PDB file of C-alpha atoms in Angstrom:
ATOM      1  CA  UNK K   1      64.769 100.555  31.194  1.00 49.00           C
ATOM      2  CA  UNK K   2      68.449 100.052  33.051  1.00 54.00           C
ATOM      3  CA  UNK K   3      66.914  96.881  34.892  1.00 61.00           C
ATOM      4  CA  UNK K   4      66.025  95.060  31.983  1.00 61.00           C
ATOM      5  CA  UNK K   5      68.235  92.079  31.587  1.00 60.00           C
ATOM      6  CA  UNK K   6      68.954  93.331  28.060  1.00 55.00           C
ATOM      7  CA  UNK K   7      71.084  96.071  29.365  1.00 54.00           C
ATOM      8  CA  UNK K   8      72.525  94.415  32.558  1.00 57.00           C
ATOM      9  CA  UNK K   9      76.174  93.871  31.050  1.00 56.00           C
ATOM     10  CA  UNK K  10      76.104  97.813  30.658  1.00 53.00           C
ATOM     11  CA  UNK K  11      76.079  98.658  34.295  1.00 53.00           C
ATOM     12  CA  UNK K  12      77.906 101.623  35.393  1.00 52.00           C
ATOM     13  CA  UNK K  13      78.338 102.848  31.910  1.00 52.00           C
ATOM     14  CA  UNK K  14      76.506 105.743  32.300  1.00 50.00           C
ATOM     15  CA  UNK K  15      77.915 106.384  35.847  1.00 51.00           C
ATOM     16  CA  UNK K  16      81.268 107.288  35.373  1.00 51.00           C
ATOM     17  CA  UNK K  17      82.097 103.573  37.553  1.00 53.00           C
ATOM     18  CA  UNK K  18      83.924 100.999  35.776  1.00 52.00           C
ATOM     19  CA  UNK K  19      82.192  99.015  33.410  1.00 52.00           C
ATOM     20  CA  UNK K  20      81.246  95.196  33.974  1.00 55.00           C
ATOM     21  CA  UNK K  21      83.579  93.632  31.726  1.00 55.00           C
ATOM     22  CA  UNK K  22      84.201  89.276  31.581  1.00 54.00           C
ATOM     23  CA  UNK K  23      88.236  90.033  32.185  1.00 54.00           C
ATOM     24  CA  UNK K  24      89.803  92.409  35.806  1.00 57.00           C
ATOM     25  CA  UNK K  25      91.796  94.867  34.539  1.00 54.00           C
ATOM     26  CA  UNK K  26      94.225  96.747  36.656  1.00 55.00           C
ATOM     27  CA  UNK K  27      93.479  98.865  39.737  1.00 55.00           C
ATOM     28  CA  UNK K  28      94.821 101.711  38.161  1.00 51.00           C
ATOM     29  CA  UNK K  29      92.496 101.687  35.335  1.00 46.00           C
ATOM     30  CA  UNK K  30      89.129 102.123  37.805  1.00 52.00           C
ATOM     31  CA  UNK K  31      87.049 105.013  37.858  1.00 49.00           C
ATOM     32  CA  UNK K  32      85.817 106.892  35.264  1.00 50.00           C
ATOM     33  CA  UNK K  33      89.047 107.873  33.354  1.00 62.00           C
ATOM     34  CA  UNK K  34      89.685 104.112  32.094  1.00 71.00           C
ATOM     35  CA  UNK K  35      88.788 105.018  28.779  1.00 78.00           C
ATOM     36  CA  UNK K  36      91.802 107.778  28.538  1.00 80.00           C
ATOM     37  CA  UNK K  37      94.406 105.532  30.102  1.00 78.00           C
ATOM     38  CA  UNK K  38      93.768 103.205  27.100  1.00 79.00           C
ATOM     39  CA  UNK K  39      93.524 106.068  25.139  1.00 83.00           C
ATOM     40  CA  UNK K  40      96.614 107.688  25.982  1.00 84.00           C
ATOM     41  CA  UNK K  41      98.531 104.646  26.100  1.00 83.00           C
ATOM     42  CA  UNK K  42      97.891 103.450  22.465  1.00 86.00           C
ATOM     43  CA  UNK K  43      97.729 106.238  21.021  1.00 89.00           C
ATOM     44  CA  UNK K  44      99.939 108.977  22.224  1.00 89.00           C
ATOM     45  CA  UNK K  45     102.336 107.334  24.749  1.00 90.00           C
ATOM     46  CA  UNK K  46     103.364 104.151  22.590  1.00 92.00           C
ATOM     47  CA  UNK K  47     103.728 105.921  19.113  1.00 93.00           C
ATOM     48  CA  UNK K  48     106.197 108.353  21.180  1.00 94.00           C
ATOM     49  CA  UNK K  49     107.887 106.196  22.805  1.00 93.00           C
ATOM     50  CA  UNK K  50     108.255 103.913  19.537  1.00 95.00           C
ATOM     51  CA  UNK K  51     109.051 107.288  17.439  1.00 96.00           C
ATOM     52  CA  UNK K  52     111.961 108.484  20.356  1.00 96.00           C
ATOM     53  CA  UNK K  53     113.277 105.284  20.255  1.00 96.00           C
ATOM     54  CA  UNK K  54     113.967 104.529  16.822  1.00 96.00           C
ATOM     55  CA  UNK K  55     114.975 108.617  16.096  1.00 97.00           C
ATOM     56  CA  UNK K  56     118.037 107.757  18.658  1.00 97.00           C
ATOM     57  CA  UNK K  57     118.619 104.684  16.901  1.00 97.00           C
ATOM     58  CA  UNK K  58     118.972 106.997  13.657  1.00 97.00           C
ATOM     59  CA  UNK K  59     120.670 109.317  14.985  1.00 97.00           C
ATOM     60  CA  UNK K  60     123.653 107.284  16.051  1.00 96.00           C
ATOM     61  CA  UNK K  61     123.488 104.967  13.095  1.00 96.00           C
ATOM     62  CA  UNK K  62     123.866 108.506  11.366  1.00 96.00           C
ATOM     63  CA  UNK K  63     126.649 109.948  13.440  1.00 97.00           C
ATOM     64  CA  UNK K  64     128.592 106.652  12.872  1.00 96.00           C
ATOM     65  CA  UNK K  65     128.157 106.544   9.086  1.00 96.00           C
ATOM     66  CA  UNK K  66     129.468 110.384   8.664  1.00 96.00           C
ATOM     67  CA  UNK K  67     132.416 109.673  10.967  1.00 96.00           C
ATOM     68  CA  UNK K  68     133.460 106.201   8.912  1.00 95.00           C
ATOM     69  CA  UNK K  69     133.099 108.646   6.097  1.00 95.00           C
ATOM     70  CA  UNK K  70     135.524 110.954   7.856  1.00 95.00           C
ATOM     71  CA  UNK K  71     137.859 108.236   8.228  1.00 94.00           C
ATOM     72  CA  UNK K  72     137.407 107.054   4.440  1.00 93.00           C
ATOM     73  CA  UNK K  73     138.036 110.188   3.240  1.00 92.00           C
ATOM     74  CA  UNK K  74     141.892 109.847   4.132  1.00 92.00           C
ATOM     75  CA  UNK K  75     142.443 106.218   2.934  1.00 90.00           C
ATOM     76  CA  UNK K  76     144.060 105.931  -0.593  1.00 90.00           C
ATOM     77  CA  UNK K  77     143.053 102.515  -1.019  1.00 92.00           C
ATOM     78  CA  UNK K  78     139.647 101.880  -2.612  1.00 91.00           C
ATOM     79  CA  UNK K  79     139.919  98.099  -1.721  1.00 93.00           C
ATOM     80  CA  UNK K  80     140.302  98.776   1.923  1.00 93.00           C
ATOM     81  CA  UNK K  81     137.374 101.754   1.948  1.00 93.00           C
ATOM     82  CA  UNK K  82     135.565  99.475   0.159  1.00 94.00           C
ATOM     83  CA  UNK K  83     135.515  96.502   2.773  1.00 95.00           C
ATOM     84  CA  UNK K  84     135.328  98.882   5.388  1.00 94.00           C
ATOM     85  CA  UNK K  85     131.862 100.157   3.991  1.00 95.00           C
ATOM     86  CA  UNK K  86     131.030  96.746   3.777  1.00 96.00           C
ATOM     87  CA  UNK K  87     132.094  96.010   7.080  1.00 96.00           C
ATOM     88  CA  UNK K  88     129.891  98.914   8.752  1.00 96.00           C
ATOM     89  CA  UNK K  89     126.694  97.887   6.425  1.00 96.00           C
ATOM     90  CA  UNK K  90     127.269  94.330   8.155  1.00 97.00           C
ATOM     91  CA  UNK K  91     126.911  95.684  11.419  1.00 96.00           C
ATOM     92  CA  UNK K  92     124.333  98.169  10.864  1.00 96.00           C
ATOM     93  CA  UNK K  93     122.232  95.480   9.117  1.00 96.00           C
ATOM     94  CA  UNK K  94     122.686  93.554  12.478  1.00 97.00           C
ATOM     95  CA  UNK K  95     121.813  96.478  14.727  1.00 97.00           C
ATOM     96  CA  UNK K  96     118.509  97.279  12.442  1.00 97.00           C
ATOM     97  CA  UNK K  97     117.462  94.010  13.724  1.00 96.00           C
ATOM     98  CA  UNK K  98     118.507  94.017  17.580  1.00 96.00           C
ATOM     99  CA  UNK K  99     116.899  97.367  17.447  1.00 97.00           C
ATOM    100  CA  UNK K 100     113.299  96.189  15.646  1.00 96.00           C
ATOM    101  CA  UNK K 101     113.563  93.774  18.350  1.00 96.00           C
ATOM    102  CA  UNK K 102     113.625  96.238  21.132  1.00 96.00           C
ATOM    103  CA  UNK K 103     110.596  98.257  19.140  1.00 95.00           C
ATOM    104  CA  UNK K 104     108.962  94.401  19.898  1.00 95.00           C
ATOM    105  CA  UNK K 105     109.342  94.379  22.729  1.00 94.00           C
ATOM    106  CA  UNK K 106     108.460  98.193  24.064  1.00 92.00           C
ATOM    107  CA  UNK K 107     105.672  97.672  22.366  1.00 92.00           C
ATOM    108  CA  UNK K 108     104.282  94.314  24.101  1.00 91.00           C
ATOM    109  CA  UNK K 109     105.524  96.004  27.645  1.00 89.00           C
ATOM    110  CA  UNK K 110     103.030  99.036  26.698  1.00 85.00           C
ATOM    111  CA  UNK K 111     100.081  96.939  25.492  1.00 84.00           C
ATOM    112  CA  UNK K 112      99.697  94.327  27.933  1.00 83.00           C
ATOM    113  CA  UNK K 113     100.351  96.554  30.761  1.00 77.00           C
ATOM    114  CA  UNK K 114      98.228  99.753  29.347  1.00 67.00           C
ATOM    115  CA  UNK K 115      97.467 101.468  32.899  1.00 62.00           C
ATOM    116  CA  UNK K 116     101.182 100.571  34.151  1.00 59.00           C
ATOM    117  CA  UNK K 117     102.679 103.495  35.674  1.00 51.00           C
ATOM    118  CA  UNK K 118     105.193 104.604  33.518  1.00 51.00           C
ATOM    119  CA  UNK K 119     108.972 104.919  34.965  1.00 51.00           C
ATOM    120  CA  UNK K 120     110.284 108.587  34.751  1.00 50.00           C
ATOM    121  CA  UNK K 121     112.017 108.867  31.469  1.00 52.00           C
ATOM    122  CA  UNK K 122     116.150 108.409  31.501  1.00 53.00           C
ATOM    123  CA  UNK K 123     117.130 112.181  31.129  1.00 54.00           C
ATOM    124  CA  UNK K 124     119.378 112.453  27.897  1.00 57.00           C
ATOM    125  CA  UNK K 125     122.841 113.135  28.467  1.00 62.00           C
ATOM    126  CA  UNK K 126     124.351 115.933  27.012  1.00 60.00           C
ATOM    127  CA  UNK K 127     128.020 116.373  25.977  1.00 65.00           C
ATOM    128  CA  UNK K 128     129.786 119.295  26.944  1.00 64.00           C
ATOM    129  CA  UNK K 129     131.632 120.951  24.100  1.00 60.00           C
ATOM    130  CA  UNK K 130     134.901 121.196  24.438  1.00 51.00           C
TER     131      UNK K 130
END
Protein backbone atom coordinates (compact mmCIF):
# COMPACT_ATOMS: atom_id res chain seq x y z
CA UNK A 1 0.00 0.00 0.00
CA UNK A 2 3.19 2.50 0.89
CA UNK A 3 4.29 2.20 -2.92
CA UNK A 4 1.30 3.44 -4.35
CA UNK A 5 1.87 6.81 -5.85
CA UNK A 6 -1.08 8.01 -3.76
CA UNK A 7 0.94 7.87 -0.65
CA UNK A 8 4.46 8.70 -2.04
CA UNK A 9 4.57 12.39 -0.56
CA UNK A 10 4.14 10.52 2.91
CA UNK A 11 7.44 8.78 2.94
CA UNK A 12 9.15 8.37 6.14
CA UNK A 13 6.12 9.35 8.06
CA UNK A 14 5.70 6.32 9.66
CA UNK A 15 9.51 5.85 10.19
CA UNK A 16 10.42 8.23 12.60
CA UNK A 17 12.80 9.95 9.33
CA UNK A 18 11.94 13.30 8.27
CA UNK A 19 9.10 13.76 6.21
CA UNK A 20 9.28 14.71 2.35
CA UNK A 21 8.19 18.13 2.49
CA UNK A 22 8.36 20.83 -0.98
CA UNK A 23 10.54 23.44 1.41
CA UNK A 24 14.46 22.20 3.50
CA UNK A 25 14.08 23.02 6.79
CA UNK A 26 16.97 23.25 9.13
CA UNK A 27 19.46 20.51 10.04
CA UNK A 28 18.53 20.72 13.42
CA UNK A 29 15.01 19.91 12.88
CA UNK A 30 15.89 16.14 11.24
CA UNK A 31 15.06 13.04 12.79
CA UNK A 32 12.17 12.06 14.36
CA UNK A 33 11.72 14.82 17.05
CA UNK A 34 10.87 17.64 14.32
CA UNK A 35 7.47 17.66 15.33
CA UNK A 36 8.44 18.77 19.15
CA UNK A 37 10.95 21.38 18.09
CA UNK A 38 7.97 23.10 16.35
CA UNK A 39 6.05 22.19 19.10
CA UNK A 40 8.05 23.53 21.76
CA UNK A 41 8.97 26.52 19.98
CA UNK A 42 5.40 27.90 19.34
CA UNK A 43 3.98 26.91 21.96
CA UNK A 44 5.95 26.87 25.12
CA UNK A 45 9.25 28.68 24.31
CA UNK A 46 7.73 31.84 22.43
CA UNK A 47 4.67 32.49 24.80
CA UNK A 48 7.53 32.50 27.64
CA UNK A 49 9.73 34.33 26.23
CA UNK A 50 6.92 36.92 25.04
CA UNK A 51 5.28 36.63 28.74
CA UNK A 52 9.12 37.30 30.55
CA UNK A 53 9.60 39.96 28.39
CA UNK A 54 6.75 42.11 28.71
CA UNK A 55 6.44 41.14 32.86
CA UNK A 56 10.03 43.07 33.03
CA UNK A 57 8.70 45.68 30.96
CA UNK A 58 5.85 45.98 33.75
CA UNK A 59 7.72 45.69 36.29
CA UNK A 60 9.93 48.68 35.68
CA UNK A 61 7.19 50.76 34.16
CA UNK A 62 5.72 49.92 37.74
CA UNK A 63 8.73 50.67 39.87
CA UNK A 64 9.03 54.04 38.00
CA UNK A 65 5.40 55.10 38.43
CA UNK A 66 5.50 54.39 42.45
CA UNK A 67 8.80 56.25 42.74
CA UNK A 68 7.39 59.53 40.59
CA UNK A 69 4.64 59.04 43.09
CA UNK A 70 7.20 59.19 45.87
CA UNK A 71 8.52 62.25 44.51
CA UNK A 72 4.89 63.83 44.00
CA UNK A 73 4.01 63.21 47.23
CA UNK A 74 6.39 66.11 48.53
CA UNK A 75 5.57 68.77 45.86
CA UNK A 76 3.00 71.46 47.03
CA UNK A 77 2.24 72.50 43.68
CA UNK A 78 -0.58 70.69 41.88
CA UNK A 79 0.39 72.46 38.55
CA UNK A 80 3.86 71.13 38.61
CA UNK A 81 2.67 67.33 39.85
CA UNK A 82 0.32 67.66 37.39
CA UNK A 83 2.73 68.16 34.29
CA UNK A 84 5.02 65.90 35.77
CA UNK A 85 2.32 63.02 35.56
CA UNK A 86 1.83 64.13 32.25
CA UNK A 87 5.29 64.16 31.47
CA UNK A 88 5.89 60.38 32.66
CA UNK A 89 2.48 59.19 30.75
CA UNK A 90 4.34 60.79 27.60
CA UNK A 91 7.16 58.67 27.99
CA UNK A 92 5.58 55.59 29.07
CA UNK A 93 3.16 55.89 26.11
CA UNK A 94 6.44 56.00 24.00
CA UNK A 95 8.11 53.06 25.71
CA UNK A 96 4.67 50.86 25.33
CA UNK A 97 5.46 51.20 21.77
CA UNK A 98 9.41 50.64 21.52
CA UNK A 99 8.59 47.75 23.71
CA UNK A 100 5.50 46.13 21.39
CA UNK A 101 8.11 46.57 18.89
CA UNK A 102 10.65 44.41 20.53
CA UNK A 103 7.57 41.72 21.28
CA UNK A 104 7.65 42.07 17.04
CA UNK A 105 10.40 41.37 16.65
CA UNK A 106 11.21 38.30 19.30
CA UNK A 107 8.54 36.96 17.90
CA UNK A 108 9.60 36.90 14.02
CA UNK A 109 13.32 35.78 15.37
CA UNK A 110 11.41 32.64 17.05
CA UNK A 111 9.14 31.78 14.11
CA UNK A 112 11.25 31.90 11.20
CA UNK A 113 14.07 30.30 12.89
CA UNK A 114 11.88 27.54 14.97
CA UNK A 115 14.79 24.82 15.43
CA UNK A 116 17.46 27.76 16.11
CA UNK A 117 19.42 26.95 19.04
CA UNK A 118 18.45 29.16 21.57
CA UNK A 119 21.30 31.48 23.30
CA UNK A 120 21.59 30.77 27.12
CA UNK A 121 19.29 33.18 28.78
CA UNK A 122 21.00 36.67 30.27
CA UNK A 123 21.01 35.70 34.07
CA UNK A 124 18.97 38.50 35.95
CA UNK A 125 20.88 40.70 38.02
CA UNK A 126 20.13 41.03 41.42
CA UNK A 127 20.66 44.09 43.68
CA UNK A 128 22.23 43.69 46.84
CA UNK A 129 20.36 45.35 49.66
CA UNK A 130 21.99 47.69 51.31
Amino acid sequence: MSDSPLFQPFTGWGTGSMPQMPFKLPDATAGAAWPMTFARTYWVDLPMALATHWQRFVAGQVQEQGRLFAELSKVENPGVAFSKEMAFLQQSTLAVGAEMMELAELCQEKLLNPAHADTPAEAPTLQQAA
